Short mmCIF file of C-alpha atoms (C1' of nucleotides) in Angstrom, two decimals:
data_model
loop_
_atom_site.label_atom_id
_atom_site.label_comp_id
_atom_site.label_asym_id
_atom_site.label_seq_id
_atom_site.Cartn_x
_atom_site.Cartn_y
_atom_site.Cartn_z
CA MET A 1 -50.88 140.61 52.79
CA GLY A 2 -47.30 141.69 52.46
CA THR A 3 -46.72 145.36 52.12
CA THR A 4 -50.02 146.75 50.99
CA GLN A 5 -48.06 149.90 50.18
CA LEU A 6 -51.21 151.89 50.62
CA ASP A 7 -49.66 153.86 53.42
CA THR A 8 -49.27 157.37 52.18
CA VAL A 9 -45.86 158.90 51.89
CA PRO A 10 -44.77 159.26 55.52
CA GLU A 11 -45.15 162.86 56.58
CA PRO A 12 -42.11 164.05 58.52
CA LYS A 13 -42.69 163.94 62.26
CA TYR A 14 -41.84 167.59 62.78
CA TRP A 15 -44.35 168.63 60.15
CA HIS A 16 -47.09 166.57 61.69
CA LEU A 17 -46.15 167.96 65.08
CA ARG A 18 -46.36 171.46 63.73
CA THR A 19 -49.92 170.79 62.61
CA VAL A 20 -50.93 169.24 65.91
CA LEU A 21 -49.40 172.09 67.88
CA SER A 22 -50.95 174.65 65.58
CA GLU A 23 -54.39 173.23 66.24
CA ALA A 24 -53.71 173.09 69.94
CA LEU A 25 -52.72 176.75 69.86
CA ASP A 26 -56.04 177.61 68.26
CA SER A 27 -58.19 175.66 70.64
CA GLU A 28 -56.39 175.51 73.94
CA PHE A 29 -54.18 178.56 74.29
CA SER A 30 -54.64 182.28 74.21
CA VAL A 31 -52.26 185.06 73.23
CA GLY A 32 -49.41 185.56 75.66
CA GLU A 33 -49.86 182.22 77.35
CA ILE A 34 -46.71 180.25 78.15
CA LEU A 35 -46.30 176.79 76.69
CA PRO A 36 -44.76 173.90 78.61
CA ASN A 37 -41.00 173.82 78.20
CA GLU A 38 -39.36 172.04 75.31
CA ARG A 39 -38.20 169.01 77.27
CA ASP A 40 -41.66 168.36 78.62
CA LEU A 41 -43.33 168.91 75.27
CA ALA A 42 -40.89 166.56 73.56
CA ALA A 43 -41.54 163.89 76.16
CA ARG A 44 -45.28 164.36 75.91
CA PHE A 45 -45.21 163.81 72.15
CA GLY A 46 -42.63 161.05 72.35
CA VAL A 47 -40.03 162.72 70.15
CA ALA A 48 -36.50 163.98 70.62
CA ARG A 49 -36.13 167.56 71.68
CA ALA A 50 -34.49 168.46 68.38
CA THR A 51 -37.55 167.28 66.49
CA LEU A 52 -39.88 169.20 68.73
CA ARG A 53 -37.71 172.25 68.21
CA GLN A 54 -37.99 171.90 64.45
CA ALA A 55 -41.76 172.12 64.77
CA LEU A 56 -41.52 175.14 67.08
CA GLU A 57 -39.20 176.85 64.62
CA GLN A 58 -41.82 176.53 61.91
CA LEU A 59 -44.47 178.02 64.10
CA GLU A 60 -42.18 180.85 65.09
CA LEU A 61 -41.44 181.51 61.42
CA GLU A 62 -45.17 181.76 60.85
CA GLY A 63 -45.53 184.27 63.63
CA ARG A 64 -47.53 181.95 65.87
CA LEU A 65 -44.98 181.60 68.66
CA GLN A 66 -42.36 183.68 70.33
CA ARG A 67 -39.43 182.07 72.11
CA ARG A 68 -37.09 183.79 74.51
CA ARG A 69 -34.07 182.21 76.10
CA GLY A 70 -34.31 182.02 79.85
CA VAL A 71 -38.00 182.79 79.72
CA GLY A 72 -39.99 180.34 77.67
CA THR A 73 -42.22 179.94 74.65
CA THR A 74 -45.32 182.08 74.42
CA VAL A 75 -48.23 182.37 72.04
CA ALA A 76 -47.62 185.36 69.79
CA PRO A 77 -50.24 188.00 69.04
CA PRO A 78 -51.32 188.37 65.39
CA ARG A 79 -48.73 190.11 63.28
CA MET A 80 -48.94 193.87 63.24
CA GLY A 81 -49.47 195.62 59.95
CA VAL A 82 -46.71 198.07 59.12
CA ALA A 83 -47.37 200.57 56.36
CA VAL A 84 -44.48 200.61 53.93
CA GLY A 85 -45.62 202.27 50.77
CA THR A 86 -48.35 204.84 50.63
CA GLU A 87 -49.71 206.12 47.37
CA GLN A 88 -48.55 209.64 48.06
CA HIS A 89 -44.79 209.49 48.13
CA THR A 90 -42.85 211.54 50.63
CA TRP A 91 -39.26 211.79 51.75
CA PRO A 92 -38.09 209.99 54.86
CA GLY A 93 -38.42 212.35 57.78
CA ALA A 94 -41.43 214.18 56.41
CA VAL A 95 -44.17 215.11 58.85
CA GLY A 96 -46.03 212.06 60.03
CA ASP A 97 -43.09 209.73 59.52
CA ALA A 98 -43.03 207.32 62.46
CA TRP A 99 -39.34 206.49 62.14
CA GLN A 100 -36.99 207.82 64.81
CA PRO A 101 -33.61 209.17 63.73
CA VAL A 102 -30.85 207.51 65.78
CA ASP A 103 -27.62 208.92 64.46
CA CYS A 104 -25.73 209.95 61.40
CA ALA A 105 -22.24 209.46 60.10
CA THR A 106 -20.43 209.59 56.81
CA ALA A 107 -19.15 206.39 55.30
CA VAL A 108 -18.43 204.66 52.03
CA ALA A 109 -21.64 203.01 50.82
CA PRO A 110 -21.70 199.32 49.93
CA ALA A 111 -20.84 198.84 46.28
CA ALA A 112 -24.39 198.04 45.17
CA VAL A 113 -25.75 201.12 46.92
CA ALA A 114 -23.02 203.28 45.41
CA ARG A 115 -23.98 201.94 42.00
CA ALA A 116 -27.63 202.87 42.52
CA LEU A 117 -26.61 206.33 43.72
CA GLU A 118 -24.21 206.69 40.83
CA THR A 119 -21.52 207.89 43.16
CA GLY A 120 -17.93 206.81 42.95
CA SER A 121 -17.26 203.65 44.94
CA GLU A 122 -14.80 205.60 47.08
CA GLU A 123 -17.09 208.50 47.74
CA ARG A 124 -18.35 209.01 51.26
CA VAL A 125 -22.06 209.55 51.75
CA HIS A 126 -24.24 210.46 54.71
CA VAL A 127 -25.59 207.41 56.46
CA VAL A 128 -28.59 208.08 58.67
CA ARG A 129 -29.64 205.33 61.01
CA ARG A 130 -33.27 205.23 62.03
CA SER A 131 -35.45 202.82 63.92
CA LEU A 132 -39.13 202.08 64.03
CA VAL A 133 -40.81 201.20 67.29
CA THR A 134 -44.47 200.31 67.59
CA HIS A 135 -46.34 199.50 70.77
CA GLY A 136 -43.07 199.67 72.64
CA GLN A 137 -41.58 196.97 70.48
CA PRO A 138 -38.67 197.40 68.05
CA VAL A 139 -39.93 196.58 64.60
CA ALA A 140 -37.39 197.70 62.05
CA ALA A 141 -33.95 199.26 61.60
CA GLU A 142 -32.96 201.35 58.62
CA LEU A 143 -29.86 202.69 56.97
CA LEU A 144 -30.44 205.70 54.73
CA TYR A 145 -27.69 206.51 52.26
CA ILE A 146 -27.64 210.11 51.08
CA PRO A 147 -24.92 211.54 48.86
CA SER A 148 -23.71 215.07 49.60
CA SER A 149 -25.10 216.20 46.28
CA SER A 150 -28.62 215.59 47.58
CA VAL A 151 -28.14 217.87 50.59
CA PRO A 152 -25.93 220.64 49.19
CA ASP A 153 -26.79 223.26 51.78
CA LEU A 154 -25.72 221.12 54.69
CA SER A 155 -22.69 223.21 55.57
CA GLY A 156 -22.05 224.88 58.87
CA ILE A 157 -24.76 222.94 60.64
CA ASP A 158 -24.09 222.44 64.30
CA ALA A 159 -23.59 218.83 65.21
CA PRO A 160 -21.05 216.77 63.25
CA SER A 161 -22.84 213.56 64.07
CA GLY A 162 -25.49 212.12 66.36
CA THR A 163 -29.24 212.49 66.39
CA ALA A 164 -29.17 216.24 65.80
CA ARG A 165 -27.09 215.75 62.70
CA ALA A 166 -29.49 213.07 61.47
CA ARG A 167 -32.39 215.48 61.81
CA SER A 168 -30.51 218.18 59.93
CA VAL A 169 -29.77 215.88 57.02
CA LEU A 170 -33.39 214.76 56.83
CA ARG A 171 -34.55 218.36 56.97
CA GLU A 172 -32.31 219.30 54.08
CA LEU A 173 -33.65 216.37 52.09
CA GLN A 174 -37.18 217.81 52.15
CA HIS A 175 -35.98 220.68 49.96
CA LEU A 176 -35.65 218.41 46.96
CA GLU A 177 -38.70 217.60 44.94
CA LEU A 178 -39.40 213.88 45.17
CA GLU A 179 -40.15 212.50 41.73
CA GLY A 180 -40.80 208.90 42.55
CA GLU A 181 -39.63 205.82 44.35
CA ASP A 182 -38.94 202.24 43.74
CA ARG A 183 -39.11 199.40 46.18
CA ALA A 184 -38.07 195.77 46.58
CA VAL A 185 -38.81 193.25 49.32
CA GLU A 186 -36.86 190.09 50.00
CA LEU A 187 -36.07 187.64 52.75
CA GLY A 188 -32.81 187.96 54.65
CA SER A 189 -31.22 187.08 57.93
CA ALA A 190 -30.40 189.65 60.55
CA ARG A 191 -26.80 190.71 60.86
CA ALA A 192 -25.43 190.83 64.39
CA ASP A 193 -26.02 194.57 64.87
CA ASP A 194 -29.52 194.60 63.41
CA ALA A 195 -30.39 191.54 65.44
CA LYS A 196 -29.39 193.33 68.61
CA GLU A 197 -31.45 196.37 67.75
CA LEU A 198 -34.46 194.22 66.91
CA ASP A 199 -34.05 192.15 70.05
CA ARG A 200 -33.46 188.94 68.12
CA LEU A 201 -30.59 186.50 67.70
CA PRO A 202 -28.20 186.80 64.77
CA GLY A 203 -29.59 185.06 61.72
CA ALA A 204 -33.21 185.69 62.63
CA PRO A 205 -35.41 185.96 59.55
CA VAL A 206 -36.05 189.52 58.44
CA LEU A 207 -37.74 191.25 55.56
CA LEU A 208 -35.36 193.51 53.70
CA VAL A 209 -36.99 196.49 52.05
CA THR A 210 -34.85 198.46 49.66
CA THR A 211 -36.11 201.80 48.44
CA ARG A 212 -34.68 204.13 45.87
CA PHE A 213 -35.78 207.75 45.98
CA PHE A 214 -35.68 209.72 42.74
CA ALA A 215 -35.19 213.45 42.44
CA GLU A 216 -33.67 215.71 39.83
CA GLY A 217 -33.68 212.83 37.37
CA ARG A 218 -31.41 210.59 39.42
CA THR A 219 -31.37 208.43 42.52
CA ALA A 220 -31.13 210.91 45.36
CA ALA A 221 -31.17 208.48 48.26
CA VAL A 222 -31.31 204.79 49.03
CA SER A 223 -32.89 203.21 52.07
CA VAL A 224 -32.27 199.68 53.30
CA ALA A 225 -34.73 198.71 56.02
CA THR A 226 -34.71 195.50 58.05
CA TYR A 227 -38.09 194.41 59.45
CA ARG A 228 -38.67 191.61 61.95
CA ALA A 229 -40.27 188.92 59.83
CA ASP A 230 -41.86 187.16 62.77
CA THR A 231 -43.94 190.06 64.03
CA CYS A 232 -44.55 192.18 60.94
CA ARG A 233 -46.89 192.18 57.99
CA LEU A 234 -45.84 194.83 55.49
CA THR A 235 -48.75 196.69 53.97
CA PHE A 236 -48.83 198.61 50.71
CA GLY A 237 -51.50 200.97 49.60
CA ASP A 238 -53.57 203.33 51.66
CA THR A 239 -56.14 201.12 53.21
CA GLY A 240 -53.98 199.15 55.56
CA GLY A 241 -54.29 195.63 54.25
CA VAL A 242 -56.29 192.66 55.36
CA GLU A 243 -55.27 190.21 57.93
CA ILE A 244 -55.76 186.98 56.11
CA HIS A 245 -53.26 184.52 57.36
CA HIS A 246 -53.60 182.15 60.06
CA ASP A 247 -57.18 182.09 60.88
CA PRO A 248 -58.35 179.68 63.54
CA GLU A 249 -61.80 179.58 62.03
CA ARG A 250 -60.49 178.01 58.87
CA ARG A 251 -62.57 174.88 59.18
CA ALA A 252 -66.09 175.48 57.97
CA SER A 253 -68.69 174.63 60.55
CA MET B 1 -3.23 184.73 84.30
CA GLY B 2 -6.47 183.06 85.04
CA THR B 3 -9.34 183.93 82.84
CA THR B 4 -8.47 187.28 81.37
CA GLN B 5 -12.10 187.37 80.30
CA LEU B 6 -11.13 189.58 77.42
CA ASP B 7 -12.38 187.03 74.97
CA THR B 8 -15.44 188.45 73.35
CA VAL B 9 -18.76 186.71 73.71
CA PRO B 10 -18.23 183.45 71.81
CA GLU B 11 -19.90 183.68 68.43
CA PRO B 12 -21.88 180.52 67.68
CA LYS B 13 -19.96 178.11 65.48
CA TYR B 14 -22.66 177.94 62.86
CA TRP B 15 -22.72 181.70 62.52
CA HIS B 16 -18.99 181.94 62.12
CA LEU B 17 -19.16 179.10 59.66
CA ARG B 18 -21.81 180.93 57.70
CA THR B 19 -19.49 183.92 57.39
CA VAL B 20 -16.54 181.83 56.33
CA LEU B 21 -18.58 179.95 53.76
CA SER B 22 -20.12 183.17 52.51
CA GLU B 23 -16.70 184.63 51.83
CA ALA B 24 -15.59 181.42 50.20
CA LEU B 25 -18.61 181.57 47.91
CA ASP B 26 -17.65 185.08 46.83
CA SER B 27 -14.05 184.33 46.12
CA GLU B 28 -13.80 180.69 45.13
CA PHE B 29 -17.06 179.60 43.59
CA SER B 30 -19.17 180.66 40.68
CA VAL B 31 -22.90 180.41 40.10
CA GLY B 32 -24.14 176.89 39.54
CA GLU B 33 -21.02 175.26 40.91
CA ILE B 34 -21.52 172.25 43.17
CA LEU B 35 -20.14 172.38 46.70
CA PRO B 36 -18.55 169.38 48.40
CA ASN B 37 -21.14 167.25 50.16
CA GLU B 38 -22.22 167.99 53.72
CA ARG B 39 -20.26 165.15 55.32
CA ASP B 40 -17.03 166.26 53.70
CA LEU B 41 -17.59 169.92 54.47
CA ALA B 42 -18.37 169.15 58.10
CA ALA B 43 -15.21 167.09 58.39
CA ARG B 44 -13.16 169.79 56.71
CA PHE B 45 -14.33 172.40 59.21
CA GLY B 46 -14.16 170.03 62.15
CA VAL B 47 -17.81 170.32 63.14
CA ALA B 48 -20.75 167.97 63.35
CA ARG B 49 -22.88 167.67 60.28
CA ALA B 50 -25.85 169.24 62.06
CA THR B 51 -23.82 172.36 62.77
CA LEU B 52 -22.64 172.60 59.20
CA ARG B 53 -26.22 172.21 58.07
CA GLN B 54 -27.29 175.09 60.28
CA ALA B 55 -24.83 177.33 58.45
CA LEU B 56 -26.02 176.09 55.06
CA GLU B 57 -29.61 176.75 56.04
CA GLN B 58 -28.76 180.38 56.74
CA LEU B 59 -27.10 180.76 53.38
CA GLU B 60 -30.04 179.11 51.65
CA LEU B 61 -32.39 181.51 53.45
CA GLU B 62 -30.33 184.37 52.12
CA GLY B 63 -30.61 183.03 48.60
CA ARG B 64 -26.92 182.20 48.30
CA LEU B 65 -27.25 178.43 48.05
CA GLN B 66 -29.66 175.93 46.62
CA ARG B 67 -29.86 172.42 48.05
CA ARG B 68 -31.57 169.50 46.39
CA ARG B 69 -31.91 166.06 47.88
CA GLY B 70 -30.20 163.40 45.83
CA VAL B 71 -28.28 166.03 43.88
CA GLY B 72 -26.21 168.31 46.06
CA THR B 73 -25.66 171.88 47.10
CA THR B 74 -25.07 174.48 44.42
CA VAL B 75 -24.30 178.16 44.33
CA ALA B 76 -27.52 180.01 43.59
CA PRO B 77 -27.79 182.78 41.00
CA PRO B 78 -28.81 186.23 42.26
CA ARG B 79 -32.47 186.45 43.16
CA MET B 80 -34.76 187.32 40.32
CA GLY B 81 -36.86 190.44 40.59
CA VAL B 82 -40.57 189.72 40.32
CA ALA B 83 -42.86 192.65 39.70
CA VAL B 84 -45.72 192.58 42.15
CA GLY B 85 -47.34 195.97 42.16
CA THR B 86 -47.29 198.28 39.18
CA GLU B 87 -48.55 201.82 39.42
CA GLN B 88 -51.33 201.20 36.94
CA HIS B 89 -53.62 198.69 38.54
CA THR B 90 -55.20 195.96 36.47
CA TRP B 91 -57.23 192.86 37.14
CA PRO B 92 -55.56 189.47 37.26
CA GLY B 93 -55.70 187.97 33.82
CA ALA B 94 -55.49 191.28 31.99
CA VAL B 95 -53.35 191.40 28.88
CA GLY B 96 -49.67 191.18 29.74
CA ASP B 97 -50.29 189.22 32.91
CA ALA B 98 -47.58 186.58 33.17
CA TRP B 99 -49.57 184.28 35.43
CA GLN B 100 -50.88 181.03 33.96
CA PRO B 101 -54.36 179.86 34.91
CA VAL B 102 -54.23 176.28 36.14
CA ASP B 103 -57.76 175.40 37.10
CA CYS B 104 -60.89 176.60 38.77
CA ALA B 105 -63.35 175.21 41.26
CA THR B 106 -65.94 176.49 43.66
CA ALA B 107 -65.30 176.18 47.35
CA VAL B 108 -65.94 177.81 50.68
CA ALA B 109 -63.31 180.48 51.24
CA PRO B 110 -61.24 180.52 54.44
CA ALA B 111 -62.98 182.59 57.09
CA ALA B 112 -60.62 185.57 56.85
CA VAL B 113 -61.02 185.72 53.09
CA ALA B 114 -64.78 185.47 53.40
CA ARG B 115 -64.67 188.36 55.83
CA ALA B 116 -62.72 190.51 53.40
CA LEU B 117 -65.11 189.59 50.61
CA GLU B 118 -68.07 190.25 52.86
CA THR B 119 -69.65 186.99 51.80
CA GLY B 120 -71.33 184.63 54.19
CA SER B 121 -68.93 182.16 55.73
CA GLU B 122 -70.89 179.32 54.13
CA GLU B 123 -71.03 180.85 50.70
CA ARG B 124 -69.12 179.13 47.92
CA VAL B 125 -66.90 181.28 45.74
CA HIS B 126 -64.88 180.68 42.59
CA VAL B 127 -61.32 179.71 43.35
CA VAL B 128 -58.94 180.15 40.45
CA ARG B 129 -55.51 178.60 40.81
CA ARG B 130 -52.71 180.19 38.86
CA SER B 131 -48.97 179.75 38.74
CA LEU B 132 -46.10 181.95 37.77
CA VAL B 133 -43.13 180.45 35.97
CA THR B 134 -40.06 182.44 34.99
CA HIS B 135 -37.06 181.14 33.12
CA GLY B 136 -38.51 177.67 33.29
CA GLN B 137 -38.62 177.81 37.06
CA PRO B 138 -41.74 177.80 39.22
CA VAL B 139 -41.78 181.02 41.19
CA ALA B 140 -45.17 181.45 42.76
CA ALA B 141 -48.58 179.86 43.23
CA GLU B 142 -51.78 181.80 43.70
CA LEU B 143 -55.33 181.24 44.84
CA LEU B 144 -57.80 183.83 43.60
CA TYR B 145 -61.10 184.01 45.44
CA ILE B 146 -63.93 185.51 43.42
CA PRO B 147 -67.51 185.64 44.68
CA SER B 148 -70.26 184.95 42.15
CA SER B 149 -71.45 188.51 42.55
CA SER B 150 -68.25 189.73 40.88
CA VAL B 151 -68.81 187.61 37.78
CA PRO B 152 -72.61 187.70 37.38
CA ASP B 153 -72.69 186.83 33.69
CA LEU B 154 -70.84 183.57 34.12
CA SER B 155 -73.79 181.36 33.32
CA GLY B 156 -73.94 178.82 30.54
CA ILE B 157 -70.21 178.91 29.96
CA ASP B 158 -68.82 175.67 28.59
CA ALA B 159 -66.44 173.98 31.00
CA PRO B 160 -67.57 173.41 34.59
CA SER B 161 -64.00 173.40 35.81
CA GLY B 162 -60.42 173.17 34.58
CA THR B 163 -58.22 175.67 32.78
CA ALA B 164 -60.94 176.73 30.34
CA ARG B 165 -63.23 177.60 33.23
CA ALA B 166 -60.46 179.57 34.90
CA ARG B 167 -60.01 181.63 31.76
CA SER B 168 -63.73 182.30 31.56
CA VAL B 169 -63.87 183.55 35.11
CA LEU B 170 -60.91 185.84 34.58
CA ARG B 171 -62.43 187.14 31.37
CA GLU B 172 -65.65 188.00 33.15
CA LEU B 173 -63.70 189.80 35.84
CA GLN B 174 -62.34 192.30 33.31
CA HIS B 175 -65.84 193.68 32.85
CA LEU B 176 -65.77 195.27 36.28
CA GLU B 177 -64.10 198.59 36.73
CA LEU B 178 -61.16 198.18 39.08
CA GLU B 179 -61.16 200.97 41.65
CA GLY B 180 -58.07 200.13 43.60
CA GLU B 181 -56.13 197.48 45.37
CA ASP B 182 -54.52 196.82 48.66
CA ARG B 183 -51.57 194.59 49.38
CA ALA B 184 -49.73 192.97 52.27
CA VAL B 185 -46.52 190.95 52.36
CA GLU B 186 -45.47 188.60 55.11
CA LEU B 187 -43.29 185.59 55.75
CA GLY B 188 -44.85 182.15 55.79
CA SER B 189 -44.00 178.53 55.31
CA ALA B 190 -45.15 176.54 52.32
CA ARG B 191 -48.09 174.21 52.81
CA ALA B 192 -47.63 170.74 51.35
CA ASP B 193 -49.44 171.48 48.09
CA ASP B 194 -47.78 174.82 47.47
CA ALA B 195 -44.43 173.28 48.29
CA LYS B 196 -44.96 170.63 45.66
CA GLU B 197 -45.93 173.18 43.04
CA LEU B 198 -42.92 175.34 43.89
CA ASP B 199 -40.59 172.36 43.86
CA ARG B 200 -39.69 172.77 47.52
CA LEU B 201 -40.17 170.78 50.70
CA PRO B 202 -43.09 171.47 53.04
CA GLY B 203 -42.28 174.29 55.40
CA ALA B 204 -39.95 176.06 53.00
CA PRO B 205 -39.92 179.81 53.60
CA VAL B 206 -42.22 181.73 51.30
CA LEU B 207 -43.40 185.28 50.90
CA LEU B 208 -47.16 185.53 51.19
CA VAL B 209 -48.69 188.37 49.20
CA THR B 210 -52.32 189.10 49.92
CA THR B 211 -54.15 191.44 47.58
CA ARG B 212 -57.63 192.84 47.82
CA PHE B 213 -59.20 194.13 44.63
CA PHE B 214 -61.84 196.82 44.96
CA ALA B 215 -64.69 197.41 42.54
CA GLU B 216 -68.18 198.76 42.90
CA GLY B 217 -67.32 200.06 46.33
CA ARG B 218 -66.51 196.68 47.81
CA THR B 219 -63.89 193.95 47.77
CA ALA B 220 -64.51 192.16 44.50
CA ALA B 221 -61.73 189.58 44.71
CA VAL B 222 -58.94 188.44 46.99
CA SER B 223 -55.67 186.93 45.87
CA VAL B 224 -53.29 184.97 48.08
CA ALA B 225 -49.99 184.39 46.33
CA THR B 226 -47.11 182.28 47.63
CA TYR B 227 -43.66 183.22 46.33
CA ARG B 228 -40.46 181.23 46.82
CA ALA B 229 -38.54 183.32 49.30
CA ASP B 230 -35.19 181.83 48.38
CA THR B 231 -35.21 182.79 44.72
CA CYS B 232 -37.43 185.86 44.57
CA ARG B 233 -37.10 189.55 45.23
CA LEU B 234 -40.49 191.23 45.03
CA THR B 235 -40.43 194.58 43.31
CA PHE B 236 -42.92 197.40 43.61
CA GLY B 237 -43.16 200.39 41.37
CA ASP B 238 -42.52 200.65 37.69
CA THR B 239 -38.80 200.74 37.42
CA GLY B 240 -38.00 197.24 38.50
CA GLY B 241 -36.04 197.77 41.68
CA VAL B 242 -32.39 197.65 42.48
CA GLU B 243 -30.42 194.61 43.32
CA ILE B 244 -28.75 195.67 46.50
CA HIS B 245 -28.29 192.68 48.66
CA HIS B 246 -25.43 190.44 48.82
CA ASP B 247 -22.78 192.13 46.92
CA PRO B 248 -19.40 190.42 46.74
CA GLU B 249 -17.70 193.74 46.05
CA ARG B 250 -18.72 195.08 49.42
CA ARG B 251 -15.18 195.71 50.55
CA ALA B 252 -13.89 198.88 48.99
CA SER B 253 -10.73 198.36 46.96
"C1'" DG C 1 -29.39 178.57 91.68
"C1'" DA C 2 -33.03 176.75 89.11
"C1'" DG C 3 -35.18 176.66 84.83
"C1'" DT C 4 -35.52 178.21 80.20
"C1'" DG C 5 -34.25 178.12 75.28
"C1'" DG C 6 -29.78 177.86 72.22
"C1'" DT C 7 -25.83 175.24 70.56
"C1'" DC C 8 -23.35 171.16 69.49
"C1'" DT C 9 -22.20 166.29 69.02
"C1'" DA C 10 -21.99 161.46 66.86
"C1'" DG C 11 -24.42 158.55 65.16
"C1'" DA C 12 -28.46 156.14 62.47
"C1'" DC C 13 -31.74 155.62 58.91
"C1'" DC C 14 -34.73 157.47 55.09
"C1'" DA C 15 -36.21 159.58 50.48
"C1'" DC C 16 -34.72 161.00 46.31
"C1'" DG C 17 -32.08 161.65 41.74
"C1'" DC C 18 -29.25 159.74 38.67
"C1'" DG C 19 -26.43 156.73 36.05
"C1'" DG D 1 -26.87 150.88 43.71
"C1'" DC D 2 -24.71 154.70 45.23
"C1'" DG D 3 -24.33 159.31 46.76
"C1'" DT D 4 -26.91 163.21 47.99
"C1'" DG D 5 -29.50 165.98 51.29
"C1'" DG D 6 -33.50 165.28 54.90
"C1'" DT D 7 -35.06 163.42 59.30
"C1'" DC D 8 -34.45 161.76 63.88
"C1'" DT D 9 -32.30 160.38 68.23
"C1'" DA D 10 -30.20 160.85 73.04
"C1'" DG D 11 -27.39 163.08 75.12
"C1'" DA D 12 -24.24 167.16 76.81
"C1'" DC D 13 -23.16 171.75 77.82
"C1'" DC D 14 -23.84 176.89 77.41
"C1'" DA D 15 -26.18 181.57 77.88
"C1'" DC D 16 -29.69 183.84 79.60
"C1'" DT D 17 -33.55 185.46 82.89
"C1'" DC D 18 -35.55 185.77 87.10
"C1'" DG D 19 -36.71 185.10 91.83
#
DNA sequence: GAGTGGTCTAGACCACGCG
DNA sequence: GCGTGGTCTAGACCACTCG
């Protein structure tokens, strides 16, 4: 006998748990249902609460669960598709744009943004804050950096800041002819203020979408948008995208 | 005296630690440098190792650090931009495609893929595995699902499976006229096999890119690509994208 | 106030890479 | 074999929500 050594590499407990829970979610729970609390679940599976939590974190990352302090853990609905890039490019704030202007101020852009805008690193630019809400749920927060040179006729316009100002800046922007845009997506963690706006805790995983807007042969505006990674699927192209991931019917019958 | 209660809401230790470490990375470390080990760092900051690890996890999620078991924690280089969608659409495997075919088999597609392909849920399709390596580093793994109807002339071709077969299937695909494509990006966690291929642990955060390819008025192929979220920034559009995030020079001088 | 998830601790052992 | 990060435990307390 001895050690037959045929035992496969031991799978971590939390990973195995994740799988077991995932299957249970498919077969025994429906969307919105509340799971037993963490202490009970941990006891039921015979693991420490921290281990159980590691498994839940995975499932939350995958958009399968939603946890809220003081409330409980619920089964999340499938991720919602959010259209990010359509084939026909338009300025932010154009008709049909679902984003809501929140306010506007002038500030010095972060160095990397200033570089993209080719403004001096001391130069103040317009910063329009917008937010995207779908089905009553906050989905994304955006900061739009617009140098004065892109909105030259913004002079004696009424409000110095606030929502009205934001609308004015966006309106002025439409006067430029948009020549193209350029986009990047990466993983990030929510800063404290974004987290609050998105109704998440600081450090929550988010998808950062950075867009450069080109006009008059230069970068006329830069947008940095923060999407909730747990609830969103970003779609590109006109047709809306397929919902492929996590499919309970995976196993062939 | 009593509790003046003016103390702000206590920031979690791990979050504060993340900030402190982040600033230290900017000012005192350079790319590739090895940090002190976790036990030492925890002691230095007077926290438990688990707390310190929570802060490191955040920084790894943000692409600032790279941790490898048995080796240590190093300062990560800036994320590399990976072009995902170019304006001129082409089939996978077209000239200039950086993906490497790995092998090919026939299998029953996951239910959601089968639905997109409009094949029967029992029908076997070609599954081409490909991988993307940049600068000697594995970056992404892909599964390409191609129904037989999309590659009708794939008959007496030599190899029944393996890399040669994969190439044959891709070559056949070029004969169709590509009418458009459709893409979605979401956060996921690496399955065991993907994790291995990407040189990560199971559950590592990844960006899932799902693409539908249209030809002859239907979905002719579906690609599911898994990108390392820690090292990649996905770029869309022709110009390559800006590197905006994490910029040490954030503070204006 | 009771119950939830979120944070934190102090310790143990394991899997891996490397010399 | 040694040092690294990865997993796991058993417990404590905190912050939040809701009845």
